[in-house]
Short mmCIF file of C-alpha atoms and ligand atoms in Angstrom, two decimals:
data_model
loop_
_atom_site.label_atom_id
_atom_site.label_comp_id
_atom_site.label_asym_id
_atom_site.label_seq_id
_atom_site.Cartn_x
_atom_site.Cartn_y
_atom_site.Cartn_z
CA MET A 1 31.22 8.16 17.54
CA GLU A 2 33.75 5.94 15.95
CA VAL A 3 35.98 7.54 13.63
CA GLU A 4 34.70 5.79 10.09
CA ARG A 5 35.72 7.51 7.09
CA VAL A 6 38.70 6.72 5.96
CA GLN A 7 39.02 10.63 4.58
CA GLU A 8 39.02 11.32 7.93
CA ILE A 9 41.41 8.46 9.10
CA ALA A 10 43.87 9.65 6.98
CA ASN A 11 43.75 13.34 8.53
CA PHE A 12 45.54 12.09 11.96
CA SER A 13 47.58 9.02 10.33
CA LYS A 14 50.74 10.68 9.32
CA GLU A 15 52.96 7.75 9.29
CA THR A 16 51.47 4.76 10.58
CA ILE A 17 48.06 3.20 9.59
CA PRO A 18 45.40 0.97 11.31
CA GLU A 19 46.12 -1.89 11.88
CA GLU A 20 43.24 -3.62 10.21
CA PHE A 21 44.25 -1.60 7.39
CA ILE A 22 47.47 -4.04 7.47
CA ARG A 23 47.00 -6.47 4.52
CA THR A 24 48.61 -10.15 4.51
CA THR A 25 52.14 -10.94 3.45
CA TYR A 26 49.78 -13.05 0.72
CA GLU A 27 47.71 -9.20 -0.43
CA GLN A 28 50.50 -6.51 0.24
CA PRO A 29 51.06 -5.20 -2.67
CA ALA A 30 55.03 -4.25 -2.28
CA LEU A 31 55.35 -8.15 -2.28
CA THR A 32 52.79 -9.46 -4.88
CA THR A 33 53.24 -6.91 -7.71
CA VAL A 34 55.81 -8.17 -10.11
CA GLN A 35 58.21 -5.37 -11.02
CA GLY A 36 59.61 -3.77 -14.33
CA THR A 37 57.60 -6.08 -16.25
CA VAL A 38 57.29 -5.46 -20.20
CA LEU A 39 53.41 -7.16 -19.90
CA GLU A 40 50.91 -4.73 -20.57
CA VAL A 41 46.95 -4.64 -20.55
CA PRO A 42 46.05 -3.81 -24.33
CA VAL A 43 45.57 -0.60 -25.68
CA ILE A 44 42.49 -0.69 -28.08
CA ASP A 45 41.63 2.23 -31.32
CA LEU A 46 38.37 1.85 -31.23
CA SER A 47 38.13 4.55 -33.87
CA ASP A 48 39.87 1.73 -36.42
CA PRO A 49 37.88 1.73 -39.22
CA ASP A 50 39.33 -1.88 -40.01
CA GLU A 51 36.07 -3.62 -37.57
CA GLU A 52 37.28 -7.24 -37.77
CA LYS A 53 40.89 -5.90 -36.61
CA VAL A 54 38.75 -3.92 -33.71
CA VAL A 55 37.14 -7.38 -32.79
CA ARG A 56 40.08 -9.39 -32.90
CA ALA A 57 41.63 -7.18 -30.55
CA ILE A 58 38.67 -7.83 -28.15
CA VAL A 59 38.43 -11.12 -28.55
CA ASP A 60 42.14 -11.68 -27.83
CA ALA A 61 42.35 -9.04 -24.63
CA SER A 62 38.90 -10.10 -22.68
CA SER A 63 40.31 -14.13 -22.88
CA ASN A 64 43.55 -13.63 -22.16
CA TRP A 65 43.14 -10.51 -19.73
CA GLY A 66 39.78 -9.83 -18.43
CA MET A 67 40.57 -5.91 -19.16
CA PHE A 68 41.75 -3.53 -21.87
CA GLN A 69 42.27 0.16 -22.25
CA VAL A 70 40.22 2.40 -25.46
CA VAL A 71 41.41 5.00 -26.78
CA ASN A 72 39.62 7.50 -29.58
CA HIS A 73 36.73 6.00 -28.03
CA GLY A 74 34.03 9.01 -28.75
CA ILE A 75 33.70 10.30 -25.42
CA PRO A 76 34.52 14.10 -25.53
CA HIS A 77 37.34 14.40 -23.22
CA GLU A 78 36.08 17.90 -22.12
CA THR A 79 32.74 15.28 -20.60
CA VAL A 80 35.48 13.31 -18.78
CA ARG A 81 36.94 16.25 -17.09
CA LYS A 82 34.02 17.84 -16.40
CA LEU A 83 32.64 14.50 -14.76
CA LYS A 84 35.89 14.33 -12.77
CA GLU A 85 35.50 17.77 -11.65
CA VAL A 86 32.28 17.52 -9.52
CA GLY A 87 33.28 14.15 -7.97
CA LYS A 88 36.25 15.69 -6.82
CA ALA A 89 34.86 18.51 -5.81
CA PHE A 90 32.05 16.65 -4.03
CA PHE A 91 34.73 14.41 -1.46
CA GLU A 92 36.41 17.43 -0.69
CA LEU A 93 33.46 19.05 1.24
CA PRO A 94 33.49 19.73 4.94
CA PRO A 95 32.43 15.90 6.55
CA HIS A 96 28.90 17.01 7.13
CA GLU A 97 27.69 17.93 3.87
CA LYS A 98 28.78 14.22 2.58
CA GLU A 99 27.05 12.61 5.23
CA ALA A 100 23.49 13.87 4.04
CA TYR A 101 24.41 11.71 1.24
CA ALA A 102 25.37 9.09 3.37
CA LYS A 103 23.82 5.16 2.93
CA SER A 104 21.47 4.30 5.49
CA PRO A 105 23.09 1.43 7.35
CA GLY A 106 20.23 -1.12 7.13
CA SER A 107 19.30 0.06 3.54
CA GLN A 108 19.50 -3.34 0.58
CA SER A 109 20.25 -0.41 -2.02
CA ILE A 110 24.08 0.18 -2.74
CA GLU A 111 23.19 4.03 -3.47
CA GLY A 112 25.32 6.40 -1.41
CA TYR A 113 27.74 7.83 0.11
CA GLY A 114 29.49 5.45 2.45
CA THR A 115 33.23 3.27 2.83
CA LYS A 116 32.73 -0.37 3.45
CA LEU A 117 31.43 -2.70 0.76
CA GLN A 118 31.24 -5.72 2.19
CA ARG A 119 32.77 -7.77 5.38
CA GLU A 120 36.38 -9.06 4.01
CA VAL A 121 37.66 -12.17 5.50
CA GLU A 122 39.72 -11.29 8.36
CA GLY A 123 37.91 -8.09 9.48
CA LYS A 124 40.73 -5.97 6.81
CA LYS A 125 39.21 -2.38 5.92
CA ALA A 126 40.04 -1.29 2.35
CA TRP A 127 41.70 2.63 2.45
CA VAL A 128 38.71 4.37 0.23
CA ASP A 129 35.32 5.86 0.89
CA HIS A 130 32.94 5.72 -2.38
CA LEU A 131 29.72 7.28 -3.71
CA PHE A 132 27.27 4.79 -5.69
CA HIS A 133 24.31 6.60 -7.59
CA LYS A 134 22.98 4.97 -10.80
CA ILE A 135 22.82 7.33 -13.91
CA TRP A 136 21.01 5.57 -16.43
CA PRO A 137 17.82 4.50 -17.73
CA PRO A 138 16.35 7.50 -16.89
CA SER A 139 13.46 5.34 -15.07
CA GLU A 140 16.20 3.77 -12.32
CA ILE A 141 17.79 7.22 -11.47
CA ASN A 142 17.47 8.10 -7.39
CA TYR A 143 18.49 11.99 -7.23
CA GLN A 144 18.83 11.99 -3.79
CA PHE A 145 21.52 10.37 -4.09
CA TRP A 146 23.37 13.13 -6.50
CA PRO A 147 25.49 15.60 -4.79
CA LYS A 148 23.64 19.24 -5.42
CA ASN A 149 26.70 20.49 -4.35
CA PRO A 150 28.93 21.54 -6.79
CA PRO A 151 26.01 22.86 -8.38
CA SER A 152 27.10 21.46 -12.61
CA TYR A 153 27.55 17.58 -10.44
CA ARG A 154 23.86 17.01 -12.38
CA LYS A 155 24.66 18.21 -15.79
CA ASN A 156 28.12 17.10 -15.82
CA ASN A 157 26.75 13.51 -14.57
CA GLU A 158 23.83 13.35 -17.39
CA GLU A 159 26.68 14.58 -20.21
CA TYR A 160 28.59 11.85 -19.40
CA ALA A 161 25.60 8.91 -19.30
CA LYS A 162 24.51 10.11 -22.77
CA HIS A 163 28.05 10.06 -24.44
CA MET A 164 28.72 6.68 -22.87
CA HIS A 165 26.09 4.54 -24.93
CA GLY A 166 28.15 4.67 -28.23
CA VAL A 167 30.92 3.34 -26.44
CA VAL A 168 28.44 0.40 -25.01
CA ASP A 169 27.44 -0.38 -27.91
CA LYS A 170 30.09 -0.51 -29.78
CA LEU A 171 32.00 -2.80 -27.25
CA PHE A 172 29.00 -5.10 -26.71
CA ARG A 173 28.73 -5.09 -30.63
CA CYS A 174 32.36 -6.65 -30.92
CA LEU A 175 32.18 -8.71 -28.10
CA SER A 176 29.13 -10.46 -29.61
CA LEU A 177 30.55 -10.61 -33.25
CA GLY A 178 34.24 -12.06 -31.94
CA LEU A 179 31.63 -15.17 -30.05
CA GLY A 180 29.99 -15.54 -34.20
CA LEU A 181 26.70 -14.26 -32.61
CA GLU A 182 24.85 -11.49 -34.90
CA GLY A 183 26.24 -8.00 -33.18
CA ASN A 184 23.15 -7.01 -30.89
CA GLU A 185 23.15 -10.09 -29.64
CA MET A 186 25.22 -10.07 -26.71
CA LYS A 187 23.36 -6.65 -25.65
CA GLU A 188 20.05 -8.63 -25.91
CA ALA A 189 21.61 -10.73 -23.63
CA MET A 190 22.17 -8.28 -21.19
CA GLY A 191 18.67 -6.53 -21.17
CA GLY A 192 19.09 -4.45 -24.40
CA ASP A 193 18.16 -1.04 -23.72
CA ASN A 194 17.50 -1.93 -20.16
CA MET A 195 21.09 -2.07 -18.83
CA VAL A 196 21.34 0.30 -15.87
CA TYR A 197 25.07 1.95 -15.20
CA LEU A 198 25.71 2.16 -11.73
CA LEU A 199 28.34 4.68 -11.17
CA LYS A 200 30.77 4.34 -8.41
CA ILE A 201 33.32 7.06 -7.43
CA ASN A 202 36.09 5.96 -5.12
CA TYR A 203 38.62 8.31 -3.07
CA TYR A 204 41.41 7.13 -1.98
CA PRO A 205 43.22 9.18 0.53
CA GLN A 206 46.66 9.49 0.43
CA CYS A 207 48.14 6.91 2.50
CA PRO A 208 51.37 6.44 5.09
CA ARG A 209 51.81 2.76 4.19
CA PRO A 210 51.00 1.81 0.19
CA ASP A 211 53.51 -1.25 0.89
CA LEU A 212 50.89 -2.39 3.43
CA ALA A 213 47.16 -1.03 2.60
CA LEU A 214 44.81 -1.28 -0.43
CA GLY A 215 42.38 0.59 -1.56
CA VAL A 216 40.03 -2.29 -3.04
CA PRO A 217 41.08 -6.01 -2.57
CA ALA A 218 41.41 -8.64 -5.09
CA HIS A 219 37.83 -9.21 -6.65
CA THR A 220 36.02 -9.35 -10.26
CA ASP A 221 33.10 -6.59 -10.99
CA MET A 222 29.29 -8.36 -10.67
CA SER A 223 28.79 -6.23 -13.70
CA ALA A 224 28.86 -7.33 -17.54
CA ILE A 225 31.53 -4.91 -18.25
CA THR A 226 32.87 -1.82 -16.41
CA ILE A 227 34.38 1.45 -17.68
CA LEU A 228 36.43 3.23 -15.12
CA VAL A 229 38.51 6.66 -15.81
CA PRO A 230 41.00 7.39 -13.33
CA ASN A 231 42.54 10.07 -12.45
CA ASP A 232 46.04 10.16 -13.01
CA VAL A 233 47.48 8.83 -9.91
CA GLN A 234 48.75 4.83 -10.71
CA GLY A 235 47.17 2.27 -8.91
CA LEU A 236 44.95 -0.16 -11.05
CA GLN A 237 46.43 -3.41 -10.90
CA ALA A 238 45.31 -6.63 -13.17
CA CYS A 239 45.93 -10.47 -12.70
CA LYS A 240 47.02 -12.21 -15.60
CA ASP A 241 48.29 -16.30 -14.41
CA ASP A 242 48.51 -15.57 -10.86
CA HIS A 243 50.69 -12.44 -11.07
CA TRP A 244 50.23 -8.90 -10.29
CA TYR A 245 51.06 -6.20 -13.17
CA ASP A 246 49.94 -2.44 -13.29
CA VAL A 247 47.55 -1.05 -15.52
CA GLU A 248 49.34 2.28 -17.41
CA TYR A 249 47.52 5.51 -16.44
CA ILE A 250 46.67 6.64 -20.17
CA PRO A 251 45.51 10.32 -20.43
CA ASN A 252 42.00 10.21 -21.57
CA ALA A 253 41.46 6.11 -22.38
CA LEU A 254 38.77 4.48 -20.71
CA ILE A 255 39.72 0.84 -18.88
CA VAL A 256 37.39 -1.47 -19.94
CA HIS A 257 36.54 -4.51 -17.20
CA ILE A 258 34.83 -7.64 -18.49
CA GLY A 259 32.90 -8.59 -15.96
CA ASP A 260 30.67 -12.19 -14.10
CA GLN A 261 27.77 -11.80 -16.46
CA VAL A 262 29.85 -11.36 -19.77
CA GLU A 263 32.17 -14.38 -18.74
CA ILE A 264 29.03 -16.13 -17.97
CA VAL A 265 26.84 -15.08 -21.55
CA SER A 266 30.40 -16.55 -23.45
CA ASN A 267 30.33 -19.59 -21.29
CA GLY A 268 33.70 -18.80 -20.52
CA LYS A 269 35.12 -17.36 -23.64
CA TYR A 270 35.95 -14.06 -22.04
CA LYS A 271 37.23 -14.12 -18.76
CA SER A 272 35.85 -11.65 -15.76
CA VAL A 273 39.48 -10.01 -14.71
CA LEU A 274 40.63 -9.81 -11.09
CA HIS A 275 41.67 -7.04 -10.09
CA ARG A 276 42.87 -4.84 -6.80
CA ALA A 277 43.75 -1.15 -6.53
CA LYS A 278 46.48 0.13 -4.34
CA VAL A 279 46.74 3.86 -2.74
CA ASN A 280 50.20 6.28 -2.95
CA LYS A 281 51.88 7.98 -0.31
CA GLU A 282 51.35 11.59 -1.42
CA LYS A 283 48.21 11.52 -3.92
CA THR A 284 44.85 11.03 -3.51
CA ARG A 285 43.40 8.83 -5.66
CA ILE A 286 40.31 8.93 -7.37
CA SER A 287 38.45 6.64 -9.72
CA TRP A 288 34.81 6.68 -11.26
CA PRO A 289 34.00 2.81 -12.81
CA VAL A 290 31.06 2.98 -14.53
CA PHE A 291 29.06 -0.94 -13.71
CA VAL A 292 27.08 -1.60 -16.84
CA GLU A 293 24.54 -4.46 -15.57
CA PRO A 294 21.43 -6.50 -16.76
CA PRO A 295 18.36 -5.21 -15.24
CA SER A 296 18.11 -6.48 -11.40
CA ASP A 297 15.22 -9.07 -11.93
CA LEU A 298 16.61 -10.06 -15.88
CA GLU A 299 17.75 -13.75 -15.88
CA VAL A 300 21.52 -14.25 -17.06
CA GLY A 301 23.02 -17.69 -18.37
CA PRO A 302 25.32 -18.98 -21.51
CA HIS A 303 23.92 -17.81 -24.71
CA PRO A 304 21.87 -20.93 -26.20
CA LYS A 305 23.73 -20.19 -28.87
CA LEU A 306 27.02 -20.93 -27.26
CA VAL A 307 25.96 -24.25 -26.14
CA ASN A 308 25.35 -27.59 -27.31
CA GLU A 309 26.58 -31.26 -26.56
CA ALA A 310 29.84 -30.94 -27.35
CA ASN A 311 29.95 -26.99 -25.02
CA PRO A 312 27.87 -27.75 -21.93
CA PRO A 313 26.78 -24.64 -20.05
CA LYS A 314 29.29 -24.19 -17.50
CA PHE A 315 27.34 -21.36 -15.08
CA LYS A 316 23.74 -21.79 -13.59
CA SER A 317 21.37 -18.94 -15.32
CA LYS A 318 20.10 -17.22 -12.64
CA LYS A 319 18.56 -13.32 -12.07
CA TYR A 320 20.92 -10.73 -11.49
CA SER A 321 19.90 -9.87 -8.45
CA GLN A 322 20.65 -13.55 -7.17
CA TYR A 323 23.35 -13.48 -8.64
CA CYS A 324 24.68 -10.52 -6.74
CA PHE A 325 23.04 -11.30 -3.29
CA CYS A 326 25.35 -15.00 -3.93
CA LYS A 327 28.49 -12.94 -4.56
CA LEU A 328 28.06 -10.56 -1.33
CA ASN A 329 26.88 -12.79 0.75
CA LYS A 330 29.45 -15.31 -0.12
CA THR A 331 27.26 -17.93 -1.04
CA PRO A 332 27.75 -20.51 -3.66
CA GLN A 333 26.61 -19.02 -6.95
C1 LIG B 401 36.09 -1.77 -8.07
C2 LIG B 401 37.30 -1.49 -8.32
C3 LIG B 401 39.63 -0.20 -9.48
C4 LIG B 401 40.20 1.16 -9.26
O1 LIG B 401 35.99 0.04 -8.08
O2 LIG B 401 35.37 -1.89 -8.53
O3 LIG B 401 38.12 -1.87 -9.45
O4 LIG B 401 41.03 1.66 -10.27
N1 LIG B 401 38.48 -0.07 -8.54
O5 LIG B 401 39.63 2.25 -8.71
NI1 LIG B 402 35.96 -3.76 -9.37
#
């Protein structure tokens, strides 16, 4: 059988990498990253009692960058540490134990252990393996995709999901107020308490040619928002005004991405961020994004209060499942 998992390819690639991982010069990180810049993704203190100030900072970051980091966010550091510990332990299991959670080739669902998300232009491959499973709401969870080993995997993931609600609610409230809407209206437009949290673990093995490969090529997330925790290996990059910037690793911060659905509901005021991930020569990088998504059958479009004759809708309204189908199959929205 063809070796498919990047984790195994990395075991025998000590100096070079297979040709299909080598990016074109338009994408190679060594050629396309702004070096030594002072520009940085904003860092926002969510515990600041001055809510108007927090709203202003989030509006500013969401309109100009589509990405920001939050500190003092209320999720206990120990909860995040335990989430990371069990995710890392899963990927360090022998291959056959991980393969028990593999996505079946014909499956429509995104959940499970896997390597390739979608075919890329020119058949290029990304230097990453992943595991996807939903963590909220309980009615949406498919435990067959949750590792049984390590044994505390389930408890630690459930605890993280439970603590996420506070941050998610606060972010949607600020995004909503920043558009002149009532505090709850943005969240309601995304399905309210029926929003789905989809966890992904990205496992980027060490790579002998981080100058030529990418862990994740440039994309915007389909979600409403994405809340990501990385391990301590820097690698995430954000695109601003056509330039790529490294996103600094800040211990205990959460990285928030504005996704396509928030851009749509805001009728373009907030921008879903174009981002990508680099890999590292000496270290394995791991990240845990949670895609906070509308329920699949919910129709999402520009908020009615934000459109009028002077501001016509910039996006079509459609079911979230339909949006994802078009994006994954690269057909027009
Ligand atoms: C993703 C992603 C970035 C990272 O998985 O959608 O953008 O830092 N990951 O791993
Ligand atoms: Ni992403």
